[in-house]
Coordinates of C-alpha atoms in Angstrom, one line a residue:
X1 CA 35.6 -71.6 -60.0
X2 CA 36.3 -74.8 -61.4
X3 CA 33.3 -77.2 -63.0
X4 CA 30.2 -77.8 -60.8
X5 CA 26.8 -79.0 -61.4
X6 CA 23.3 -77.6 -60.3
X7 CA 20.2 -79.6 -60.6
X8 CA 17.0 -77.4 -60.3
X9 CA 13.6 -77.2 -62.1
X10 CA 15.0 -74.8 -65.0
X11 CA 13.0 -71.6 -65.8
X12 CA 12.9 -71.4 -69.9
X13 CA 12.0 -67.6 -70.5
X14 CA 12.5 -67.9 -74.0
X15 CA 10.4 -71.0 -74.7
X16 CA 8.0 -70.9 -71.6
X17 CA 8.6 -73.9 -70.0
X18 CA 9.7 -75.5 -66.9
X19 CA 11.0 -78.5 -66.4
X20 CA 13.7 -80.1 -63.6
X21 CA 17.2 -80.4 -65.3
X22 CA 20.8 -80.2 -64.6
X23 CA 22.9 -77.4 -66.0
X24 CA 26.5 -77.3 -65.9
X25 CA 29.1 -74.5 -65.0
X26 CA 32.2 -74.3 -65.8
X27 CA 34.5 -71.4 -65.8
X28 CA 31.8 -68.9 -65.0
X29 CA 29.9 -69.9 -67.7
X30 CA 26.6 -72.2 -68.7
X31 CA 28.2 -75.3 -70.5
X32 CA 25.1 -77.7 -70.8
X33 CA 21.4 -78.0 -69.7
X34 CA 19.8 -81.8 -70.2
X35 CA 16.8 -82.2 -69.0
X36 CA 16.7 -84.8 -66.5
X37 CA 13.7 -87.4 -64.3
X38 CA 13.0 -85.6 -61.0
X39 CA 11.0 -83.8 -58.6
X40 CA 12.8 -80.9 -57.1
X41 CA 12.1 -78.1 -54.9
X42 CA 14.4 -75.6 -56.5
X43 CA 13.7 -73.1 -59.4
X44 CA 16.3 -71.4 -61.3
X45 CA 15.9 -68.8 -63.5
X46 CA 18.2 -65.3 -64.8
X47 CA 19.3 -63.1 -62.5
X48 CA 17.0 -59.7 -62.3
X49 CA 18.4 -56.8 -64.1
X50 CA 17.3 -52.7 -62.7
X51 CA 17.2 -51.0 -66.0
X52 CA 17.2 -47.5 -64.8
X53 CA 18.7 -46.7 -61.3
X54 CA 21.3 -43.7 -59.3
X55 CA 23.0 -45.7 -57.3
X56 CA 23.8 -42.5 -55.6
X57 CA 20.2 -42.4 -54.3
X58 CA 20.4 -45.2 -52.0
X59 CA 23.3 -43.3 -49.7
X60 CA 25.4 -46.2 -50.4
X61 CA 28.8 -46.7 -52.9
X62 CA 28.2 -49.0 -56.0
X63 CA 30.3 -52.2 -53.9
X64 CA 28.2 -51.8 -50.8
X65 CA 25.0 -51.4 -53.0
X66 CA 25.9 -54.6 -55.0
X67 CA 26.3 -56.2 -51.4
X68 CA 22.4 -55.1 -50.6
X69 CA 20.6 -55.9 -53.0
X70 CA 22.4 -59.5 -54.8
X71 CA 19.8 -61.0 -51.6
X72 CA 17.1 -59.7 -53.8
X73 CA 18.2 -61.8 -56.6
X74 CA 19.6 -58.7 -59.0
X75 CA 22.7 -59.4 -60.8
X76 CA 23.2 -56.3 -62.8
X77 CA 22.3 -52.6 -63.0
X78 CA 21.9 -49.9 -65.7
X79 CA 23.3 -46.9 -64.1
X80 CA 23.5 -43.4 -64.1
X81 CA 25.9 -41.9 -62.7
X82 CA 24.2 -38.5 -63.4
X83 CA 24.0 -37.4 -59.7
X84 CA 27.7 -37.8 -58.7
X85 CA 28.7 -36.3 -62.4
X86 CA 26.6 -33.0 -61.0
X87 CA 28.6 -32.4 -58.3
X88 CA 32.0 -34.1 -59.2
X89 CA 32.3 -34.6 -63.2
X90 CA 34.5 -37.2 -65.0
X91 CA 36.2 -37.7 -61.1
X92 CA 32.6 -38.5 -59.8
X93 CA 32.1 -41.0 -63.2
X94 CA 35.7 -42.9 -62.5
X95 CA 34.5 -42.9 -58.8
X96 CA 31.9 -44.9 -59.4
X97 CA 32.9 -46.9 -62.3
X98 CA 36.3 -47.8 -60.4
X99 CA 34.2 -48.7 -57.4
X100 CA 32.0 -50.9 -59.0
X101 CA 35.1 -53.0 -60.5
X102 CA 35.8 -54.3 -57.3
X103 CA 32.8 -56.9 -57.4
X104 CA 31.5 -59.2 -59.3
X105 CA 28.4 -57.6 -59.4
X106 CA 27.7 -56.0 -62.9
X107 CA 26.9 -52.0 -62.8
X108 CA 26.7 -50.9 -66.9
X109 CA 27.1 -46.9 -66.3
X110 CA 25.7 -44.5 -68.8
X111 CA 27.1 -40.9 -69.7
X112 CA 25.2 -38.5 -68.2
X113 CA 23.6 -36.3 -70.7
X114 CA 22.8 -33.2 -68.8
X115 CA 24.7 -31.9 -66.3
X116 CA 23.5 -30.0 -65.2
X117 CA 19.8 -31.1 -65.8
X118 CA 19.2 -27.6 -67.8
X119 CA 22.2 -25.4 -68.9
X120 CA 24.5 -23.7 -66.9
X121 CA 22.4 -20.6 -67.2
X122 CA 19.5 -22.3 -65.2
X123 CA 20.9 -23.5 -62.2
X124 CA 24.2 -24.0 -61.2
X125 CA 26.1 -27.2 -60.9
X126 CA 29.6 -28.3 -59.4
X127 CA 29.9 -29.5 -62.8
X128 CA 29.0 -28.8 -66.6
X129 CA 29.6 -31.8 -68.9
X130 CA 29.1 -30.5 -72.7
X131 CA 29.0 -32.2 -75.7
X132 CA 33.0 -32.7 -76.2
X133 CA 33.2 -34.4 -73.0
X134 CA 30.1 -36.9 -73.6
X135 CA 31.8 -37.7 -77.0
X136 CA 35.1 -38.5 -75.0
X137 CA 32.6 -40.6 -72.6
X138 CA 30.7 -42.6 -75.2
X139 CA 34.1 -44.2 -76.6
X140 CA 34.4 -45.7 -73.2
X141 CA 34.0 -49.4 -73.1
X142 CA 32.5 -48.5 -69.5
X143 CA 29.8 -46.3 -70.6
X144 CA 27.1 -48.3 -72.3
X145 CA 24.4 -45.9 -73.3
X146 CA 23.6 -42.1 -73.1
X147 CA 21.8 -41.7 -70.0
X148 CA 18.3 -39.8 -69.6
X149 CA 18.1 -36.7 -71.9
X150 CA 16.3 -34.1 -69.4
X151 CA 16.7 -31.6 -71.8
X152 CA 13.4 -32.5 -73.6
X153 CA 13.2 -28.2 -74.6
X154 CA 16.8 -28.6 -76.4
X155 CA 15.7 -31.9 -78.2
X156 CA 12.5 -30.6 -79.4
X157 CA 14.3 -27.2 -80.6
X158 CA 17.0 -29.3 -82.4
X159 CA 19.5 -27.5 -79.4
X160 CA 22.9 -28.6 -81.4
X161 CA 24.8 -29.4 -77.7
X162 CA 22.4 -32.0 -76.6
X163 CA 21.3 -33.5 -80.8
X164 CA 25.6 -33.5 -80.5
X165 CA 25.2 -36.0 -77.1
X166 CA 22.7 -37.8 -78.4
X167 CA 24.4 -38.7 -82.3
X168 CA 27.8 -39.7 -80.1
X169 CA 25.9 -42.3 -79.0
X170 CA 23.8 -43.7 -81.7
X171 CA 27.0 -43.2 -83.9
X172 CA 28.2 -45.8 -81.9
X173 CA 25.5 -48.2 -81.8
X174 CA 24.8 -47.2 -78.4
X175 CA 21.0 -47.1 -77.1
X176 CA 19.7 -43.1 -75.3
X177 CA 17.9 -42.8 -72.7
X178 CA 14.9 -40.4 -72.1
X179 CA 13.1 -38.5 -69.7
X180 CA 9.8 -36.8 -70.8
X181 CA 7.1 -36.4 -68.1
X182 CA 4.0 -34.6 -68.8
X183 CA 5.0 -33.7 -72.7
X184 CA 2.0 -33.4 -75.3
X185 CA 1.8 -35.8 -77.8
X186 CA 3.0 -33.7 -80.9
X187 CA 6.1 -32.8 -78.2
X188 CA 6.8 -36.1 -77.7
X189 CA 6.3 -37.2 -81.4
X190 CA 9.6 -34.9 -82.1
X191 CA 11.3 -35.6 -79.0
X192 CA 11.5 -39.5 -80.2
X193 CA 12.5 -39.0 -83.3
X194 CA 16.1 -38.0 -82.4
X195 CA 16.5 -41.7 -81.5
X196 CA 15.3 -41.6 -77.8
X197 CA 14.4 -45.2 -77.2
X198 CA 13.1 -45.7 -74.0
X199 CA 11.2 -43.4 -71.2
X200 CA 11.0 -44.2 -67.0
X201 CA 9.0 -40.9 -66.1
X202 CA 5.9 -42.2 -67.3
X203 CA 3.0 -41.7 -64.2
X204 CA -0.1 -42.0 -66.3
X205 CA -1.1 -45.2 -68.6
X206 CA -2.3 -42.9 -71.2
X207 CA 1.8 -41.0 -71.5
X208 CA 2.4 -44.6 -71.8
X209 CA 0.6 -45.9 -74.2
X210 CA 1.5 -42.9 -76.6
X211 CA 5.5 -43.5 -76.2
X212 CA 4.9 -47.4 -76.8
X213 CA 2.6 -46.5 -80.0
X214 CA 5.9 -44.1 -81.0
X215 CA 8.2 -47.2 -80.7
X216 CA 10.0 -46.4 -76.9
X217 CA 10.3 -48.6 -74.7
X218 CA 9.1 -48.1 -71.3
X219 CA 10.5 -48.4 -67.9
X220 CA 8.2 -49.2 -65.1
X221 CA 9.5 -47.5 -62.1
X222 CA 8.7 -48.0 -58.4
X223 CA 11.3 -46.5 -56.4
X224 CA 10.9 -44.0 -53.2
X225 CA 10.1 -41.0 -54.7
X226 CA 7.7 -42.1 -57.6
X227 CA 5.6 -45.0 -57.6
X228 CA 4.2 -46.2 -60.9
X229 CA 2.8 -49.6 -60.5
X230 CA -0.4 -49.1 -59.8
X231 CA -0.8 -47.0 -62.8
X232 CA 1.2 -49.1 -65.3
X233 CA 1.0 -52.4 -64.8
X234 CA -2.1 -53.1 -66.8
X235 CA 0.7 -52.3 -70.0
X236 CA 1.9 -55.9 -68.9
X237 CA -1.1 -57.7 -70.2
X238 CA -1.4 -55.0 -73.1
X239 CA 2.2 -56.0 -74.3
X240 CA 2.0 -59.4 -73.5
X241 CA 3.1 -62.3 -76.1
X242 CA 5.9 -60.7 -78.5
X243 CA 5.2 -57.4 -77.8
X244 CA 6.4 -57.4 -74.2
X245 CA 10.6 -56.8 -75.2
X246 CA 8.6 -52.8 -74.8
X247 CA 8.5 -52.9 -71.0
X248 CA 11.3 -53.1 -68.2
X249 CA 11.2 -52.7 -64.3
X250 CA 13.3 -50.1 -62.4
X251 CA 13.6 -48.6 -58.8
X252 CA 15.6 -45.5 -60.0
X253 CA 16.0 -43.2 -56.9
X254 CA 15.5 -45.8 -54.0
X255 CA 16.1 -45.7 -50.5
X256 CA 18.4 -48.3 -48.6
X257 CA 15.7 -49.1 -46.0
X258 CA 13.3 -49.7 -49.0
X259 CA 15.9 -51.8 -51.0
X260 CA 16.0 -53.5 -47.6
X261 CA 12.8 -55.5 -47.9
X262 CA 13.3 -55.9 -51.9
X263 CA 14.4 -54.3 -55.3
X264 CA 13.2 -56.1 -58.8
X265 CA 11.8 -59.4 -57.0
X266 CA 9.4 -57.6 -55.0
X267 CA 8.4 -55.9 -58.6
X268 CA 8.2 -58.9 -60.0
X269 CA 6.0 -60.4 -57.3
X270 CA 3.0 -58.1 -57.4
X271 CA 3.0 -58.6 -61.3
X272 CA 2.6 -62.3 -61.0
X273 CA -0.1 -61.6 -58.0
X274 CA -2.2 -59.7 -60.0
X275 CA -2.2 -62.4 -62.8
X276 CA -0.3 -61.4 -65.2
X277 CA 1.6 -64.2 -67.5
X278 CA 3.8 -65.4 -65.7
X279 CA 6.9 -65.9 -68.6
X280 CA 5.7 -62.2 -70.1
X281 CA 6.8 -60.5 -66.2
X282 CA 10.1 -62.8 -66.5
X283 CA 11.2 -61.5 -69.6
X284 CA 10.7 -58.1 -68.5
X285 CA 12.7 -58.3 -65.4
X286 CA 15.9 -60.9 -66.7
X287 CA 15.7 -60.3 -70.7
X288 CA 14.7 -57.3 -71.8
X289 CA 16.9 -55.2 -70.5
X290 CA 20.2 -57.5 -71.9
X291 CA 18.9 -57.4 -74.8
X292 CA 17.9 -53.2 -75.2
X293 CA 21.3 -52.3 -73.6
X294 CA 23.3 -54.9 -75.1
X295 CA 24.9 -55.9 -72.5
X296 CA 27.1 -59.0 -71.1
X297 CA 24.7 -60.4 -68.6
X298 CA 23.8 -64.7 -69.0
X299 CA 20.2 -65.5 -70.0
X300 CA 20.4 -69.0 -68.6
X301 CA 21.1 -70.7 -71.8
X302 CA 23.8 -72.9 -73.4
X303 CA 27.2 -70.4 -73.8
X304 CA 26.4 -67.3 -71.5
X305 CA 27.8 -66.4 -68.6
X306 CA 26.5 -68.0 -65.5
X307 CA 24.5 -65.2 -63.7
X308 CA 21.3 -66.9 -62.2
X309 CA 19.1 -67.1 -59.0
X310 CA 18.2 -70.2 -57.3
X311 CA 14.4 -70.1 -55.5
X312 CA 11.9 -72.3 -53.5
X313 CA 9.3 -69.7 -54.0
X314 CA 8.2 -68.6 -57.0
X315 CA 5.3 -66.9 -55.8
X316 CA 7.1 -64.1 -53.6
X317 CA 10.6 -64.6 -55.3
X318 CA 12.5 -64.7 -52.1
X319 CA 15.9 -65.7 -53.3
X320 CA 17.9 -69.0 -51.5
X321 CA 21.1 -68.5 -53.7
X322 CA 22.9 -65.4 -56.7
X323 CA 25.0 -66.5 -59.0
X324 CA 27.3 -64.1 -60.9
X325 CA 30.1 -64.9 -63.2
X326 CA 29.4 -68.7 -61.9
X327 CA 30.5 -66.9 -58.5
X328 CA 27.9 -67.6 -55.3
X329 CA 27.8 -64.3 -54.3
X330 CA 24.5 -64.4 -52.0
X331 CA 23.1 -67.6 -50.1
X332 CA 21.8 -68.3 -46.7
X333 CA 20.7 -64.9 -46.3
X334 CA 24.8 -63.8 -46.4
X335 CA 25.9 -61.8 -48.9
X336 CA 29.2 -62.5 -50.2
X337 CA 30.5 -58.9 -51.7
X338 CA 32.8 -57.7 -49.8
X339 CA 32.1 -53.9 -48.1
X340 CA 34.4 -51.8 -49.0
X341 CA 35.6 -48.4 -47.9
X342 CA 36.7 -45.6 -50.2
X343 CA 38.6 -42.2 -49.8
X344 CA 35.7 -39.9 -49.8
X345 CA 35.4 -37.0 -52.7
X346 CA 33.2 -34.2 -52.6
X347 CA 32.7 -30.5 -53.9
X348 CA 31.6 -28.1 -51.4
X349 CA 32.8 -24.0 -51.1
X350 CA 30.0 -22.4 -49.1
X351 CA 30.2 -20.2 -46.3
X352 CA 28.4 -20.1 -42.9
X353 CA 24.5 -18.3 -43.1
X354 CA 23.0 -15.9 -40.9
X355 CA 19.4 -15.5 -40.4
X356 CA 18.9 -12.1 -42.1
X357 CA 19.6 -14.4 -45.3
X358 CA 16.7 -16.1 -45.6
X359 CA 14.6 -12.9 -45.4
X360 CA 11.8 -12.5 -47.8
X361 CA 9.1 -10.0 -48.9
X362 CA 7.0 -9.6 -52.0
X363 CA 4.7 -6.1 -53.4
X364 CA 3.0 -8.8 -54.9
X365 CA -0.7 -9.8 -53.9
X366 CA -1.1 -13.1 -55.5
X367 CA 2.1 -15.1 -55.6
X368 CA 3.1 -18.7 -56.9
X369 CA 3.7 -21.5 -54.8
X370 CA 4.4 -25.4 -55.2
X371 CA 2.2 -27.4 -54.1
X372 CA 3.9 -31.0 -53.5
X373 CA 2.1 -34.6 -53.9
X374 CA 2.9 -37.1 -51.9
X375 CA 4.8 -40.8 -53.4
X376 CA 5.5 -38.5 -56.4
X377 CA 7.9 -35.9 -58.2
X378 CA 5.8 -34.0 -60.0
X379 CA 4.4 -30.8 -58.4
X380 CA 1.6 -28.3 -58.9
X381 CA 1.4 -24.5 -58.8
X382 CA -0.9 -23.0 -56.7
X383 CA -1.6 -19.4 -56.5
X384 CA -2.4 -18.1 -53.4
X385 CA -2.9 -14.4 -51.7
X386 CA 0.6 -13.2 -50.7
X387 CA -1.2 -11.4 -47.1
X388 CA -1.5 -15.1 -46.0
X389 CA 2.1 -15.2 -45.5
X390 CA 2.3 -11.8 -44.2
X391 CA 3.8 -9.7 -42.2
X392 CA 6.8 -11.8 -42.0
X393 CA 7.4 -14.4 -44.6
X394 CA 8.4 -17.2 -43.0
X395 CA 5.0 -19.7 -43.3
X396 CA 1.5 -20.1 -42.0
X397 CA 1.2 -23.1 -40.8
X398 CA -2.6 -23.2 -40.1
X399 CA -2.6 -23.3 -44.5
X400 CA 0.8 -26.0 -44.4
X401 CA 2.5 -23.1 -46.1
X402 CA 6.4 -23.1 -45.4
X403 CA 9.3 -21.5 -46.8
X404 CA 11.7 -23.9 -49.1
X405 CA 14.9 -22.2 -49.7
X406 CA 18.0 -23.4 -51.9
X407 CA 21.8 -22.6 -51.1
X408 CA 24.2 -22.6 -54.0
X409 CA 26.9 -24.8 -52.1
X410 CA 29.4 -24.3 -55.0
X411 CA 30.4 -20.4 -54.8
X412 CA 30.6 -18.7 -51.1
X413 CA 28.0 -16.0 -50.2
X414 CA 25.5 -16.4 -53.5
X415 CA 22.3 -15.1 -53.0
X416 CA 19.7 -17.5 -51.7
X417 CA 16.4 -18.6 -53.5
X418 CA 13.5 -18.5 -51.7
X419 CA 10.2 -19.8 -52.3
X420 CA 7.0 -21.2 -50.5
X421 CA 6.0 -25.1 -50.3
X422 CA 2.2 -26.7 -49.2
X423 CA 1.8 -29.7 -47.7
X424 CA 5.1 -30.7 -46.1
X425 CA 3.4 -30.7 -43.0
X426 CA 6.1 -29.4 -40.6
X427 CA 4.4 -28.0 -37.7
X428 CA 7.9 -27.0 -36.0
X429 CA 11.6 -27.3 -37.4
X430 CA 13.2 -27.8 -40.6
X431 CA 14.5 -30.6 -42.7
X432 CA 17.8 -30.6 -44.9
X433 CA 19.4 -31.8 -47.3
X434 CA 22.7 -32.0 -50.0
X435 CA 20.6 -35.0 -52.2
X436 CA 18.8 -31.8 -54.3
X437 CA 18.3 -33.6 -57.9
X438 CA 20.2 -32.4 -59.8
X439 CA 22.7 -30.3 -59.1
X440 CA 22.4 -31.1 -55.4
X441 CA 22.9 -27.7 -53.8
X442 CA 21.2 -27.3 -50.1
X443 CA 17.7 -27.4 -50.1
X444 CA 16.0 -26.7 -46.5
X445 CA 12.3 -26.5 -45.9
X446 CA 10.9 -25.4 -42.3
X447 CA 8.5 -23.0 -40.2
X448 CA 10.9 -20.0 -39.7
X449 CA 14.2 -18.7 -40.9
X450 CA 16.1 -19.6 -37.6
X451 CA 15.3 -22.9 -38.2
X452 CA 16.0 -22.9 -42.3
X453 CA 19.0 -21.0 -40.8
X454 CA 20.4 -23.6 -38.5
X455 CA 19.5 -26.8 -40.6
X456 CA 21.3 -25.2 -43.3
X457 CA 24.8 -24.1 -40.9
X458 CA 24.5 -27.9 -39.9
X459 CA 24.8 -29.3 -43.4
X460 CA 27.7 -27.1 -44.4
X461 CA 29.6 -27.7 -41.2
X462 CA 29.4 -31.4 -42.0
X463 CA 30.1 -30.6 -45.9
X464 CA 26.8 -32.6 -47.0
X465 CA 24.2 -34.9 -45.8
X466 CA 20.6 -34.7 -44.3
X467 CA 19.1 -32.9 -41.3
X468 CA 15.8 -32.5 -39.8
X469 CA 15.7 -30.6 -36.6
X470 CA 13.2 -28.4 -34.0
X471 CA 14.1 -27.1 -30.7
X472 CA 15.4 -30.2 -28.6
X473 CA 17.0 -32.3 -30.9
X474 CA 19.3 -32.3 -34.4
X475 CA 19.6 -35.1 -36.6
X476 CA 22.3 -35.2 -39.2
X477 CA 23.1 -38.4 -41.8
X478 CA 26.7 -37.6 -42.9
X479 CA 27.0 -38.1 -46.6
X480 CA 31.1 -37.6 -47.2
X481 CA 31.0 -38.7 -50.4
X482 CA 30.1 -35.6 -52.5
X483 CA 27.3 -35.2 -50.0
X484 CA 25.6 -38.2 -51.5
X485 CA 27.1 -41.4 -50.3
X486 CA 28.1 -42.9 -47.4
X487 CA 30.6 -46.0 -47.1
X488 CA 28.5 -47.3 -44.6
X489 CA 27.2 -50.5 -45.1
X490 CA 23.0 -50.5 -45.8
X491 CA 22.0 -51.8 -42.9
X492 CA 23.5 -49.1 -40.7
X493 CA 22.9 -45.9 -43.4
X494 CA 19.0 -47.4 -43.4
X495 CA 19.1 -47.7 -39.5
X496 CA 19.9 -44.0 -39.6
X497 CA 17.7 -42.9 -42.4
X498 CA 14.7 -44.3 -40.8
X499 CA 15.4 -43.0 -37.1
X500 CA 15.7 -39.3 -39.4
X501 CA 12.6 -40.1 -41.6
X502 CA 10.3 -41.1 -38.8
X503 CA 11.6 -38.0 -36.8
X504 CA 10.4 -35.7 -40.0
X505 CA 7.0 -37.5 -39.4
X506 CA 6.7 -38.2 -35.4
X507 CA 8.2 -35.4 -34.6
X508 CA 7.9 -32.6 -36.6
X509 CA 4.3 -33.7 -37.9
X510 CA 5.3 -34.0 -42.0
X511 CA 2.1 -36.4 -43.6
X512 CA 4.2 -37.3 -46.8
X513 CA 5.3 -41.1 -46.6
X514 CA 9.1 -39.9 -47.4
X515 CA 9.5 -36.0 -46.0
X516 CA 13.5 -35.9 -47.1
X517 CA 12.5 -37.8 -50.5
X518 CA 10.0 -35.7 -51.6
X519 CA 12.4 -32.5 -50.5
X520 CA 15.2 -33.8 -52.9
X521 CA 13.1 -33.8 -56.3
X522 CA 11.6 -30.3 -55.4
X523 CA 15.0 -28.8 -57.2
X524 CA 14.2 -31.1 -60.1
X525 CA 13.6 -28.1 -63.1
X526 CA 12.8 -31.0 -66.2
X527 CA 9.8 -32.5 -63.9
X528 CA 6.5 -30.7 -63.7
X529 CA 5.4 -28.0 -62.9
X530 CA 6.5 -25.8 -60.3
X531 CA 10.5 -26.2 -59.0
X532 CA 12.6 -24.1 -57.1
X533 CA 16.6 -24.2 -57.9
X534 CA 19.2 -21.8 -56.5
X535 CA 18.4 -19.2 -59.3
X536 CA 15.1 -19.3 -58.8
X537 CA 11.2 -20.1 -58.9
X538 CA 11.4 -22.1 -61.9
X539 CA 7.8 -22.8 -64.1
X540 CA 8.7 -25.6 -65.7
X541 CA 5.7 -25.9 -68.4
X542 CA 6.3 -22.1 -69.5
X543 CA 10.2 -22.8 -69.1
X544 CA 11.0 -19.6 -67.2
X545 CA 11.8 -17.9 -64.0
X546 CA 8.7 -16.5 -61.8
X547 CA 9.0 -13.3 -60.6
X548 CA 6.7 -12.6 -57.0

């Protein structure tokens, strides 16, 4: 990399200022900045850190992830592996981790603190990672943190496997992760004070405020699933001046064809639109999470390493240049990480379905079922007469009631779970899918049980992916990599997951901005308040099974 020079009106975070300088690199790192007499076009600031994203979300390995979205202007991720741990353990972790080595981009991977998202007694997982192995983990130099405690029942009851993950890492001086939607303040009081520091699944300002008032730190997500912005982002103005190290920006479970049109810059962009202090949104997208996580991304001063974006518009934050490790790794609108292919893993040992499996019936005349909200991941229970389902079962679609089902894709010929879904929409067909936070069994929604039937025989012959389907026409994504991930680059795996996700709405009628999205977090038993996993109908505020 040699020495080189870069003259650009320099972006001070620190001291809020701006003012036209030369910096120096040398070595991949910043050597000097002088201030200097002229008028440039050219801004240059940090590079834009995630601080809470599953790379496995976006379909795409860490390397081809890190080739997306450096055009955006991000240099570095906090990431948890927590999806690919479900289904392939420690051999999921290395995959990812040994992946991400291949680039300069910088991917700081957590270890996953609950896999599964519950205990092994709730749902059932490819994998189960206890305590001894997330002590093994956290003396990694590769894992940086404890990622999101799900678990918020085993913290607040002082459960000694998860208090065990969590004092590995603060033994170590390393920060943990949480994940409390929906808890009541005296529940969340005692699920901070194990030394959870920081919280993404807040979707009201009020949740938020509390945490803050506790001491966490909070994560401001936008991704495909759950969209927080609008609900959050007057905390900006509330934390502003020295109290805004609280807040961070994250995407968490995005979608390639969303990273497509921007990650943290397009974040960063409303914030500034809607007035907000310009050096306060800065910090929280390039500083604060560096300096929570601790870890070995430049700031732009005198000494770091030289990972920083070069702009002409710091109004929309469309990015000219990336700079990581002093390496140009984006300019001209080409990325320069390479794509790279790996030798797929995956976990799957489930046998062909028949019809007669998804069969269903109930004695019961009221029964529970979730009611799904669109753009977000919590869910609702709604009770409705069981005779509007009958005689057979299968949905009503005058009342946008279908069946939702979950195969275990681990074990061969486990019983199915069956439950019932409003307001997917589907007037005809069923959607699919392998991407079933967390343990990521099959999870099929659709109008009758040869449908569920067939969208489900078309996942397993392909060992994982997505599918949406009716009478003329199947659609599957392949996802070879633990039925996750593709090595495609973005551009293709969003070219396909758009052509599927706009069949889901054109087609088969589905109203929800993200049909396969919104299908993949209805497994998720630590969110609110209704779930379905492959043991069950799972009421996630009472913390037990529903029997109908």
């Amino acid at each position: 990399m040699g020495l080189f020079k870069i003259e650009a009106n320099y972006i001070d975070i620190f001291n809020k200022k701006i003012y036209p300088a030369s910096i120096t690199i040398e070595n991949g790192y910043i050597v000097s900045i002088e201030k200097i007499d002229a008028t440039l076009d050219e801004y240059m600031l940090p590079g834009f850190i995630d601080a809470h994203i599953h790379i496995e979300s976006s379909f795409l390995i860490p390397s081809n992830f890190a080739h997306l979205v450096v055009q955006h202007g991000t240099v570095a991720t906090i990431s948890d592996p927590h999806e690919i741990a479900n289904v392939n353990g420690i051999d999921g972790i290395n995959f990812m981790i040994n992946n991400s080595k291949k680039t300069e981009f910088k991917i700081f991977f957590g270890a996953p603190s609950c896999v599964p998202a519950l205990s092994s007694e709730f749902e059932t997982s490819g994998y189960v990672l206890d305590d001894q192995d997330v002590d093994k983990l956290m003396e990694l130099n590769d894992i940086y943190y404890l990622s999101e405690v799900m678990d918020f029942k085993g913290v607040i009851n002082k459960d000694v496997r998860i208090i065990n993950k969590i004092n590995s890492a603060l033994t170590r001086n390393k920060v943990v992760d949480g994940h409390a939607p929906g808890l009541s303040p005296d529940l969340i009081s005692k699920y901070v004070s194990s030394g959870i520091s920081t919280d993404h699944e807040c979707s009201t300002i009020e949740d938020a405020r509390y945490k803050l008032s506790l001491g966490m730190k909070i994560i401001i997500r936008e991704g495909s699933a759950a969209k927080n912005f609008e609900s959050l982002h007057p905390l900006i103005s509330e934390c502003s001046g020295k109290y805004c190290d609280s807040l961070m920006f994250c995407f968490d479970d995005a979608h390639p064809n969303d990273i497509l049109n921007g990650h943290i810059n397009s974040i960063v962009a409303r914030a500034i639109k809607y007035g907000y202090n310009f050096f306060d949104v800065l910090k929280i997208a390039c500083i604060n999470p560096v300096l929570h996580y601790k870890i070995p991304v430049g700031l732009l001063r005198v000494g770091d390493s030289a990972d920083f974006i070069i702009t002409k518009d710091i109004k929309t934050f469309k990015i000219d240049k990336t700079y990581i490790n002093g390496k140009l790794v984006f300019s001209d609108g080409i990325s320069h990480i390479p794509l790279i292919s790996e030798i797929p893993i995956n976990n799957f040992n489930c046998s062909q379905r028949s019809i007669l499996d998804f069969k269903f019936s109930t004695k019961s005349k009221i029964i529970p079922i979730i009611n799904c909200i669109n753009n977000q991941i919590i869910t609702h229970k709604t009770m409705i007469d069981s005779n509007l389902l009958a005689p057979d079962f299968q949905s009503n679609i005058d009342e946008d009631i279908l069946k939702i089902a979950i195969i275990n894709r681990y074990e061969k010929n486990s019983k199915i779970s069956i439950g019932f879904i409003k307001n997917f929409g589907i007037k005809k067909g069923a959607i699919g899918s392998t991407v079933a936070h967390d343990s990521h069994n099959i999870i099929v929604v659709g109008t009758n049980d040869e449908y569920l039937c067939k969208a489900t025989n078309t996942i397993i012959e392909n060992k994982g992916g997505l599918c949406a389907l009716n009478d003329e026409k199947t659609i599957i994504m392949k996802l070879p990599i633990s039925g996750l991930m593709s090595t495609l680059p973005a551009k293709e795996i969003a070219s396909q997951y758009i052509k599927l996700n706009d069949f889901c709405k054109n087609v088969l009628g589905s109203q929800l901005y993200d049909p396969l999205m919104t299908l993949s977090f209805m497994s998720l038993t630590v969110v609110p308040h209704l779930k379905i996993n492959d043991k069950g109908l799972f009421d996630v505020d009472a913390f037990c099974f529903l029997d109908y």
